[in-house]
PDB file of C-alpha atoms in Angstrom:
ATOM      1  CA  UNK A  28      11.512  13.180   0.344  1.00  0.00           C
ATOM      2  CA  UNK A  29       9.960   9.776   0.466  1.00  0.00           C
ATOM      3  CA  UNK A  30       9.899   8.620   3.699  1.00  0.00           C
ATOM      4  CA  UNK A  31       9.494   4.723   2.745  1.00  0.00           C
ATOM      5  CA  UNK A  32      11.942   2.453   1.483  1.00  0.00           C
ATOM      6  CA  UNK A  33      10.768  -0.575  -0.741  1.00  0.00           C
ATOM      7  CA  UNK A  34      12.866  -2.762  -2.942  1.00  0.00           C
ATOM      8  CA  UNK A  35      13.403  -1.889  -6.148  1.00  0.00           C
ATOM      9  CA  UNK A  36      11.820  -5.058  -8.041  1.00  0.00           C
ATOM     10  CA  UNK A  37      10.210  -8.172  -7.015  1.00  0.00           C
ATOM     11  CA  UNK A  38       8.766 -11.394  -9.036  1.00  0.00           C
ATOM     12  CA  UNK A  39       5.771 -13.391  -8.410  1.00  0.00           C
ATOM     13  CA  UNK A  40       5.183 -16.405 -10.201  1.00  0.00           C
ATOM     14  CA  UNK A  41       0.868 -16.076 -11.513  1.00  0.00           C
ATOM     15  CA  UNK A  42      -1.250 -17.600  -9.207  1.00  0.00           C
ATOM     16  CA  UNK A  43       0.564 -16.912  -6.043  1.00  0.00           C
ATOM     17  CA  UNK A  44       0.907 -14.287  -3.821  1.00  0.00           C
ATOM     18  CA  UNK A  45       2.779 -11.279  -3.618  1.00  0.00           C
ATOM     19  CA  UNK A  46       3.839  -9.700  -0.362  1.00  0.00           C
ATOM     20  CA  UNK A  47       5.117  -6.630  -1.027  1.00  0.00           C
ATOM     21  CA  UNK A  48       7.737  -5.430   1.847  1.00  0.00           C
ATOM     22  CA  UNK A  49       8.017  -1.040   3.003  1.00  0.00           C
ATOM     23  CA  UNK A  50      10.331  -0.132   5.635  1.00  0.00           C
ATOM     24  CA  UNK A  51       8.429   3.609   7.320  1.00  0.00           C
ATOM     25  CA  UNK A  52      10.710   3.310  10.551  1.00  0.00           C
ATOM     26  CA  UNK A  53      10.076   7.220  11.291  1.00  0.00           C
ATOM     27  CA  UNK A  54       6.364   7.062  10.670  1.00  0.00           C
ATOM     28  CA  UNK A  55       4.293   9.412  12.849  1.00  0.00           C
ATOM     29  CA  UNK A  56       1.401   8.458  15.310  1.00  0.00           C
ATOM     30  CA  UNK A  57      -0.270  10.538  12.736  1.00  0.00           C
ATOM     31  CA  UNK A  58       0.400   9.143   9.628  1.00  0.00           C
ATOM     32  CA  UNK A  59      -1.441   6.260   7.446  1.00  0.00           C
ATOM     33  CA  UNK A  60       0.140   3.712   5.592  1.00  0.00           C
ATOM     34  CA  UNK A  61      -1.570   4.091   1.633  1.00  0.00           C
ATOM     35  CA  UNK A  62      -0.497   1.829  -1.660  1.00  0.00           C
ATOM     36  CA  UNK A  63      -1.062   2.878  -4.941  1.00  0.00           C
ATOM     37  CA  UNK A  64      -0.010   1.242  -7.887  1.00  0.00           C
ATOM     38  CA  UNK A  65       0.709   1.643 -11.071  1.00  0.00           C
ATOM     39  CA  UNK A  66       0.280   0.164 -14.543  1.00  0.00           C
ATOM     40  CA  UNK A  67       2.846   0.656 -17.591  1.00  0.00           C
ATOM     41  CA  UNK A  68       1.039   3.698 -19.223  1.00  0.00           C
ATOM     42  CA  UNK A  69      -1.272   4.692 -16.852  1.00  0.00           C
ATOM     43  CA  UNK A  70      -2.383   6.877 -13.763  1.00  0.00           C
ATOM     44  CA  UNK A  71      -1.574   5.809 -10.811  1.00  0.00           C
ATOM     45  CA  UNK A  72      -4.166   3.479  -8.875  1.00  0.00           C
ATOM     46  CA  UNK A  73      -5.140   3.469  -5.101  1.00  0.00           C
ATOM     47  CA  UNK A  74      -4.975   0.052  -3.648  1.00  0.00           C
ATOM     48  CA  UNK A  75      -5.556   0.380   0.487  1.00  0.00           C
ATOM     49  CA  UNK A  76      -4.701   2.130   3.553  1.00  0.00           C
ATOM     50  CA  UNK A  77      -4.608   1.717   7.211  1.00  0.00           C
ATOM     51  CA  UNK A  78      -3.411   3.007  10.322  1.00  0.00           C
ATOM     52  CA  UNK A  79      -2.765   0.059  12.868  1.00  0.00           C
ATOM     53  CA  UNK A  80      -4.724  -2.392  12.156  1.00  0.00           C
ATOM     54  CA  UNK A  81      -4.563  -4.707   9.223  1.00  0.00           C
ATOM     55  CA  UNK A  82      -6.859  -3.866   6.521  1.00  0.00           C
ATOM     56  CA  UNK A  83      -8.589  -6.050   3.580  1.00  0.00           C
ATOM     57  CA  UNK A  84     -10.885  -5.057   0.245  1.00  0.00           C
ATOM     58  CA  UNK A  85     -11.479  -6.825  -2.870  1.00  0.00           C
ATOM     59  CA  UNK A  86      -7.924  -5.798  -4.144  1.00  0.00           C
ATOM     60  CA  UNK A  87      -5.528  -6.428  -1.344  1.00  0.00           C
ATOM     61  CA  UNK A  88      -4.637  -6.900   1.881  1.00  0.00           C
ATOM     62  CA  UNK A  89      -2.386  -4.449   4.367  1.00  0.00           C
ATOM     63  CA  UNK A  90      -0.548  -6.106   7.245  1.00  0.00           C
ATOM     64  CA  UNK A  91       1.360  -3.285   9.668  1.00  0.00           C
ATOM     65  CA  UNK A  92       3.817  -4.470  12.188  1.00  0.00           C
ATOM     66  CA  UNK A  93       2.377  -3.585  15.595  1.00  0.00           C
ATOM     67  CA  UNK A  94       5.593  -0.990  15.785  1.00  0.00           C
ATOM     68  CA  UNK A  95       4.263   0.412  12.771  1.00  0.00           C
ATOM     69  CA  UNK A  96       7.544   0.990  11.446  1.00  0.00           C
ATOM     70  CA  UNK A  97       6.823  -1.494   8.375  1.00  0.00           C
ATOM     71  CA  UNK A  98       4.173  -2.916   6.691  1.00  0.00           C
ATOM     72  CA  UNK A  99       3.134  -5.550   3.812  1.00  0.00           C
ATOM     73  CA  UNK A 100       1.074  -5.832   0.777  1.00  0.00           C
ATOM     74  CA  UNK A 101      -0.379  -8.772  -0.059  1.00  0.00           C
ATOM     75  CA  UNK A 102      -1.887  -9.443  -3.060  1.00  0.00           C
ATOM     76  CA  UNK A 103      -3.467 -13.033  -2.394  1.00  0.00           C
ATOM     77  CA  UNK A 104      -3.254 -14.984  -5.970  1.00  0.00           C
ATOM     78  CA  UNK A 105      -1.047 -12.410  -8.557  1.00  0.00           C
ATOM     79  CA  UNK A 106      -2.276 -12.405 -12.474  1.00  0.00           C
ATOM     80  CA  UNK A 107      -0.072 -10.741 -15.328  1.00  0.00           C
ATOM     81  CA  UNK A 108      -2.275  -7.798 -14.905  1.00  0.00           C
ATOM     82  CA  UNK A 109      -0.873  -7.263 -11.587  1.00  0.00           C
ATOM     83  CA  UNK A 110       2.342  -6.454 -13.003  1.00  0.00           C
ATOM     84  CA  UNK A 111       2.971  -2.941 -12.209  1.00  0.00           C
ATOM     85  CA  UNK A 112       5.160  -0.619  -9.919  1.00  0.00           C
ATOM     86  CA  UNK A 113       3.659  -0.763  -6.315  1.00  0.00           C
ATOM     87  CA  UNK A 114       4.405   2.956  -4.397  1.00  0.00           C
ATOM     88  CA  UNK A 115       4.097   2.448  -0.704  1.00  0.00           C
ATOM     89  CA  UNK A 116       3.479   6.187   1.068  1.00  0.00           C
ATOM     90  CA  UNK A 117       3.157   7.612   3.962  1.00  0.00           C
ATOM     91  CA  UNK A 118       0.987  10.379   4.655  1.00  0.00           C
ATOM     92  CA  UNK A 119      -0.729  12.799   7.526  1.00  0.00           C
ATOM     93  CA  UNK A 120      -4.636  12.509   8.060  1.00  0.00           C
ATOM     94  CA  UNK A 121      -5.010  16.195   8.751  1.00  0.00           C
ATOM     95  CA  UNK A 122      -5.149  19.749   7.119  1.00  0.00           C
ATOM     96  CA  UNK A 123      -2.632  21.582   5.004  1.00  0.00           C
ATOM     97  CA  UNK A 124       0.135  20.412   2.772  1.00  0.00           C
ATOM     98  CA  UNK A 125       1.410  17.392   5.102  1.00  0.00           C
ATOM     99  CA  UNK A 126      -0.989  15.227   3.543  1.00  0.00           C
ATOM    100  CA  UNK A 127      -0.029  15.267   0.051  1.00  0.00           C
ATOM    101  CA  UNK A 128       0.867  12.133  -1.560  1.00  0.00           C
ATOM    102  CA  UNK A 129       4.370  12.065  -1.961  1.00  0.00           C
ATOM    103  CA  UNK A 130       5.970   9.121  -4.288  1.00  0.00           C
ATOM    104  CA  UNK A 131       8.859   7.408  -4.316  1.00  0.00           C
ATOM    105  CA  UNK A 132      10.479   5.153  -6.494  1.00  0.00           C
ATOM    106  CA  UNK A 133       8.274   2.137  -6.030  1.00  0.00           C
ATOM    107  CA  UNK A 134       9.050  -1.384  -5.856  1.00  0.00           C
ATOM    108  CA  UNK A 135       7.975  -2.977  -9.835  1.00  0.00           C
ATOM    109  CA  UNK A 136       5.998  -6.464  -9.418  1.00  0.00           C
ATOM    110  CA  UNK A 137       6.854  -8.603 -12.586  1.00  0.00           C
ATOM    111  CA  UNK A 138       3.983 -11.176 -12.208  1.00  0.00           C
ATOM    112  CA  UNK A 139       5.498 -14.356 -14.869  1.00  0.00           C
ATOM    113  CA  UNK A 140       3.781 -16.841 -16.147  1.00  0.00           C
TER     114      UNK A 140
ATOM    115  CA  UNK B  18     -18.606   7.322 -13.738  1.00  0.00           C
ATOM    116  CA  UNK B  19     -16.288   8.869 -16.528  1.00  0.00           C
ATOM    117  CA  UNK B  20     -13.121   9.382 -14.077  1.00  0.00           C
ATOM    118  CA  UNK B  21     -10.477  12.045 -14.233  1.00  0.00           C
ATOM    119  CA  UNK B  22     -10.717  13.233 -18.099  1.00  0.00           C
ATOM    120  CA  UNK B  23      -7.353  14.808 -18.981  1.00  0.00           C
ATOM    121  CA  UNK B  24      -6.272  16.037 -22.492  1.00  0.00           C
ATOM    122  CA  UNK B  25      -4.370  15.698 -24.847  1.00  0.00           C
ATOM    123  CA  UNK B  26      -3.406  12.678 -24.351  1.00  0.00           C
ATOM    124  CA  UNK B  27      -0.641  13.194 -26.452  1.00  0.00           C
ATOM    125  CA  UNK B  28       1.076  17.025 -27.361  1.00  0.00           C
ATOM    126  CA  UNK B  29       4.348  17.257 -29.298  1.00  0.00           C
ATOM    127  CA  UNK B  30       5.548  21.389 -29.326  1.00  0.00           C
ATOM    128  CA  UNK B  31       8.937  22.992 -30.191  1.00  0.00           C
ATOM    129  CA  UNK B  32      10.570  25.125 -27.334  1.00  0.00           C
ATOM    130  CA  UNK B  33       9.202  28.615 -26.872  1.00  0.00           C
ATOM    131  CA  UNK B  34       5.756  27.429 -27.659  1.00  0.00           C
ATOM    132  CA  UNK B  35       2.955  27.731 -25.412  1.00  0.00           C
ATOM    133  CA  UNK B  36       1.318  24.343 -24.155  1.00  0.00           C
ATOM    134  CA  UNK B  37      -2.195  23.842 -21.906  1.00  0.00           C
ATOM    135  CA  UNK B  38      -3.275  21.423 -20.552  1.00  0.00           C
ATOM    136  CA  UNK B  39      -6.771  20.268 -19.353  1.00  0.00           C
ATOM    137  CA  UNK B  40      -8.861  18.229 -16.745  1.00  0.00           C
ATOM    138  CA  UNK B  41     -11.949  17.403 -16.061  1.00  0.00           C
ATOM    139  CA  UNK B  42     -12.370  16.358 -12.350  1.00  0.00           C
ATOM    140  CA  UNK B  43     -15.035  13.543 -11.275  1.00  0.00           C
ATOM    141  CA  UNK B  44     -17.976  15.459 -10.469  1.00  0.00           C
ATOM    142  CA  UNK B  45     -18.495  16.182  -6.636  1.00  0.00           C
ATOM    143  CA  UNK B  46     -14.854  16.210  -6.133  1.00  0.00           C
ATOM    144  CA  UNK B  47     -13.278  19.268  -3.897  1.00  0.00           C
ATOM    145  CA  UNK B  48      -9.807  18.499  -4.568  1.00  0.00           C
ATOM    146  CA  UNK B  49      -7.545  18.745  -7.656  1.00  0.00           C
ATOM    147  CA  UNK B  50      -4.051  17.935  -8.046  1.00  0.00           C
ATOM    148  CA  UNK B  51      -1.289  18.472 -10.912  1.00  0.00           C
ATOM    149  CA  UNK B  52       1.130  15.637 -10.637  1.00  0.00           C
ATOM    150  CA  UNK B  53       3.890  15.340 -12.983  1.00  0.00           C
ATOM    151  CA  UNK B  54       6.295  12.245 -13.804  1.00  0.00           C
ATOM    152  CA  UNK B  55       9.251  12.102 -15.354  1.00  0.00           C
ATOM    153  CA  UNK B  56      12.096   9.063 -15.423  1.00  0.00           C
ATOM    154  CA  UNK B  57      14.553  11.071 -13.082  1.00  0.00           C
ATOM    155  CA  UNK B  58      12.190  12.422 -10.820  1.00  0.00           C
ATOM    156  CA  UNK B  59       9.740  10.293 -10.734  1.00  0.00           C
ATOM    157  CA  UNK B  60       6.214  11.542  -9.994  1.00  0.00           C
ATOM    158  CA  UNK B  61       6.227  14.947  -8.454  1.00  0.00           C
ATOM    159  CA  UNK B  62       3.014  17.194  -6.646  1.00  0.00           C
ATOM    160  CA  UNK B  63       2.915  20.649  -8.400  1.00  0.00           C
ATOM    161  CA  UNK B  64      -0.131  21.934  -7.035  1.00  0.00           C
ATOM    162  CA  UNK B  65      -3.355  21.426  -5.961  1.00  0.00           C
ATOM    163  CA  UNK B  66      -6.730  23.027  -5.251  1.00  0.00           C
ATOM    164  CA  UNK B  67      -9.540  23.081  -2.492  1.00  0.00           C
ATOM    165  CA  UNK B  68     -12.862  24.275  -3.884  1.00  0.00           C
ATOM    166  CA  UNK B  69     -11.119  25.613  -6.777  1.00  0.00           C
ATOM    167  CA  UNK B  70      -8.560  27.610  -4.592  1.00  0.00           C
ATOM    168  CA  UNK B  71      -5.019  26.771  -4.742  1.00  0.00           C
ATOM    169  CA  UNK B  72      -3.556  25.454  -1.632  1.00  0.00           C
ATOM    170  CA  UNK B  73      -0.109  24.616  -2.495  1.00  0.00           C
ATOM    171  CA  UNK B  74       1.923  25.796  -5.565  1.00  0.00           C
ATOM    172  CA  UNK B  75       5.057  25.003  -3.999  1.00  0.00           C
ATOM    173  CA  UNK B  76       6.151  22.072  -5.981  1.00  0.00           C
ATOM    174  CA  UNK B  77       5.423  24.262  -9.557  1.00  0.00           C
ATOM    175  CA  UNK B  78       9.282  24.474 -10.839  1.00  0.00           C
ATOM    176  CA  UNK B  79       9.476  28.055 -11.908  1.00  0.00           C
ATOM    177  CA  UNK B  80       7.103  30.691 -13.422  1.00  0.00           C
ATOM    178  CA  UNK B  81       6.818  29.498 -16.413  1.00  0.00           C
ATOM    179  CA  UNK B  82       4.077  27.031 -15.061  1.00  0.00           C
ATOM    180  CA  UNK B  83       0.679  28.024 -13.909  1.00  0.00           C
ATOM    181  CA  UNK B  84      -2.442  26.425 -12.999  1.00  0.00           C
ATOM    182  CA  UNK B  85      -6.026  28.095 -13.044  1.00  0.00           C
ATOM    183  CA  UNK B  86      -9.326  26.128 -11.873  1.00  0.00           C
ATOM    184  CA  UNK B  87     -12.072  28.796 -12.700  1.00  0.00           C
ATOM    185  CA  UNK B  88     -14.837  26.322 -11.753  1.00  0.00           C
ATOM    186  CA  UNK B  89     -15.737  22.914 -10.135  1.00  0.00           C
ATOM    187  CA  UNK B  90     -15.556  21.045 -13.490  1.00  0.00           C
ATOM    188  CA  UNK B  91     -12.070  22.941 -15.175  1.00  0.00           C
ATOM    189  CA  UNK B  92      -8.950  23.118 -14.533  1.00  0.00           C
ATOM    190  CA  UNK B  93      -5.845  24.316 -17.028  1.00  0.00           C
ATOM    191  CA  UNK B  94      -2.004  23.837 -16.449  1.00  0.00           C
ATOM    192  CA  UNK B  95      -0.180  26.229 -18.225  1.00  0.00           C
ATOM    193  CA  UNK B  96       3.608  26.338 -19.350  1.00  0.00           C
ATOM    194  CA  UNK B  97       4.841  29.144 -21.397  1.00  0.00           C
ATOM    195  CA  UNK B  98       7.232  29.292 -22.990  1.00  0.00           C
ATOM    196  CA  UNK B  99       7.868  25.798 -22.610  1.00  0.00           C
ATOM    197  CA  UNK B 100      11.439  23.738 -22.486  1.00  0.00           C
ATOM    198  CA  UNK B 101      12.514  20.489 -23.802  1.00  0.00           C
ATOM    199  CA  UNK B 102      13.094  20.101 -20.001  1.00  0.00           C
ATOM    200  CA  UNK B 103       9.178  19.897 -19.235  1.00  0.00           C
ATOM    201  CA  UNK B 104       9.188  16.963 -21.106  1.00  0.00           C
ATOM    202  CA  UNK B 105       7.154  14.665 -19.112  1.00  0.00           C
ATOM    203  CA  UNK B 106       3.845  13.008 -18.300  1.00  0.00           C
ATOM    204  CA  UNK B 107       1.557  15.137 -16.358  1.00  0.00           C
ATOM    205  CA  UNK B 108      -1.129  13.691 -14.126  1.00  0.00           C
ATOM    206  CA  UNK B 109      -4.505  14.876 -13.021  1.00  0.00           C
ATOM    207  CA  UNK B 110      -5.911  13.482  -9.744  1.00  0.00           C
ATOM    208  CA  UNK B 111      -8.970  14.268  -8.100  1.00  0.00           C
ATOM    209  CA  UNK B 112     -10.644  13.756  -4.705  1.00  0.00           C
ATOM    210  CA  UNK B 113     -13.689  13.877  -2.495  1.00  0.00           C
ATOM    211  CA  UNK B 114     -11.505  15.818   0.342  1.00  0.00           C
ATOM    212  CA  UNK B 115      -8.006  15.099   0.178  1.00  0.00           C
ATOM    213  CA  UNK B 116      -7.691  12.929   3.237  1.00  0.00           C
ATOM    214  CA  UNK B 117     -10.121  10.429   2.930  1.00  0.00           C
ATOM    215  CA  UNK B 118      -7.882   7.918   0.955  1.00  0.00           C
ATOM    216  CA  UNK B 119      -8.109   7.878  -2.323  1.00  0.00           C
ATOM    217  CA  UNK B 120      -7.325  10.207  -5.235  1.00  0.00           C
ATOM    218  CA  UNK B 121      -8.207   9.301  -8.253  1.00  0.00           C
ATOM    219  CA  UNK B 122      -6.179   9.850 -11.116  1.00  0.00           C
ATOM    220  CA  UNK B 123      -6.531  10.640 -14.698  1.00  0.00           C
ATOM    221  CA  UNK B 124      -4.685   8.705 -17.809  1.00  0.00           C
ATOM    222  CA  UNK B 125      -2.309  11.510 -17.929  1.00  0.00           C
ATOM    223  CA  UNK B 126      -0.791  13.860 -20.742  1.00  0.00           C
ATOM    224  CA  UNK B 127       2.369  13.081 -22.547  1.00  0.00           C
ATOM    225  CA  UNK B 128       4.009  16.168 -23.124  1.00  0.00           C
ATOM    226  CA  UNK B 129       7.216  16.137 -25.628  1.00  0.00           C
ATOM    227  CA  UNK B 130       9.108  19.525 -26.482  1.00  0.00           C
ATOM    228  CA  UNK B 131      11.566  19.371 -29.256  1.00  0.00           C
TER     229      UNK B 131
END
């Protein structure tokens, strides 16, 4: 089982940002935070990942609550090609099967004109 | 680089028949995963190799599925006979060691059985 909980849908208006919320209260001292993301039709896509510390790359930016038990996506200025469903995922940094990626429902970003 | 090459992209089949399906990892990748996604389930792990090993075929629903990687550069998934059930999209991912972030996936294979 997933052991994140997102909402279900969000909108963004184009040109603004989207924070994307994920709730990981029983996360592990061992376990990142990872986004992927995925467009209508295609393979999923990996955005970021962190541990602690907030994290930023060309894509995105990852903001964990200093409990760790949540953590935010930001995409800083949305376009329609940012609409897709956003899988938040928590995962072990270690050997053997605990570090697959396991997926969850997602939250889908409608990014409107 | 090319990326994860799967195909077919597309494969319609009638129950009972046999269906493969192929992937090309990115080249100097160690891991390979089967992923497949369907509206109930969502997307689901199936298997996946080390260094053309499997690891983990725990998440492969019954026999009727198997997955081979006889080098670097191949691998098959296998489903005979095959089930309007398996209908689905089935995902190829690929990594340079699984824990390092990011797995790269292919564009997927669309698998309808009538």
């Amino acid at each position: 089982d997933a052991k994140t909980t997102q909402p279900t849908s969000m909108d963004c208006a184009e040109g603004r940002a989207a924070n994307l919320p994920c709730n990981h209260s029983t996360i592990s001292g061992n376990e990142y935070v990872y986004w992927y993301r995925q467009i209508h039709s295609q393979g999923p896509q990996y955005i970021i990942h962190g541990l602690k510390n907030n994290e930023t790359n060309e894509m995105a930016s990852l903001i964990i609550t200093e409990d760790r038990k949540s953590s935010t996506l930001i995409l800083p200025h949305a376009t329609l090609r940012d609409t897709a469903v956003y899988y938040c995922i928590v995962r072990v940094a270690g050997g053997g099967s605990q570090g697959n990626l396991i997926f969850g429902k997602g939250t889908k970003l409608s990014v409107k004109p | 680089d090319a990326g994860v090459i799967q195909s077919p992209r597309h494969e319609v089949t009638e129950m009972g028949q046999e269906v493969t399906l192929r992937c090309k990892p990115i080249s100097g990748h160690d891991y390979l995963f089967w992923y497949r996604q369907t509206m109930m389930r969502g997307l689901e792990l199936l298997i996946y190799f080390n260094n053309n090993v499997p690891i983990d075929d725990s998440g492969m629903p019954e026999d009727r599925f198997s997955a081979k990687m006889p080098n670097a550069s191949f691998s098959t998934l296998k489903i005979q006979p095959s089930e309007p059930r398996d209908s689905a999209v089935y995902f190829c991912a690929s990594s340079q060691g699984v824990f390092t972030g990011e797995l790269f996936f292919g564009e997927g294979s669309r698998l309808t059985v009538l």
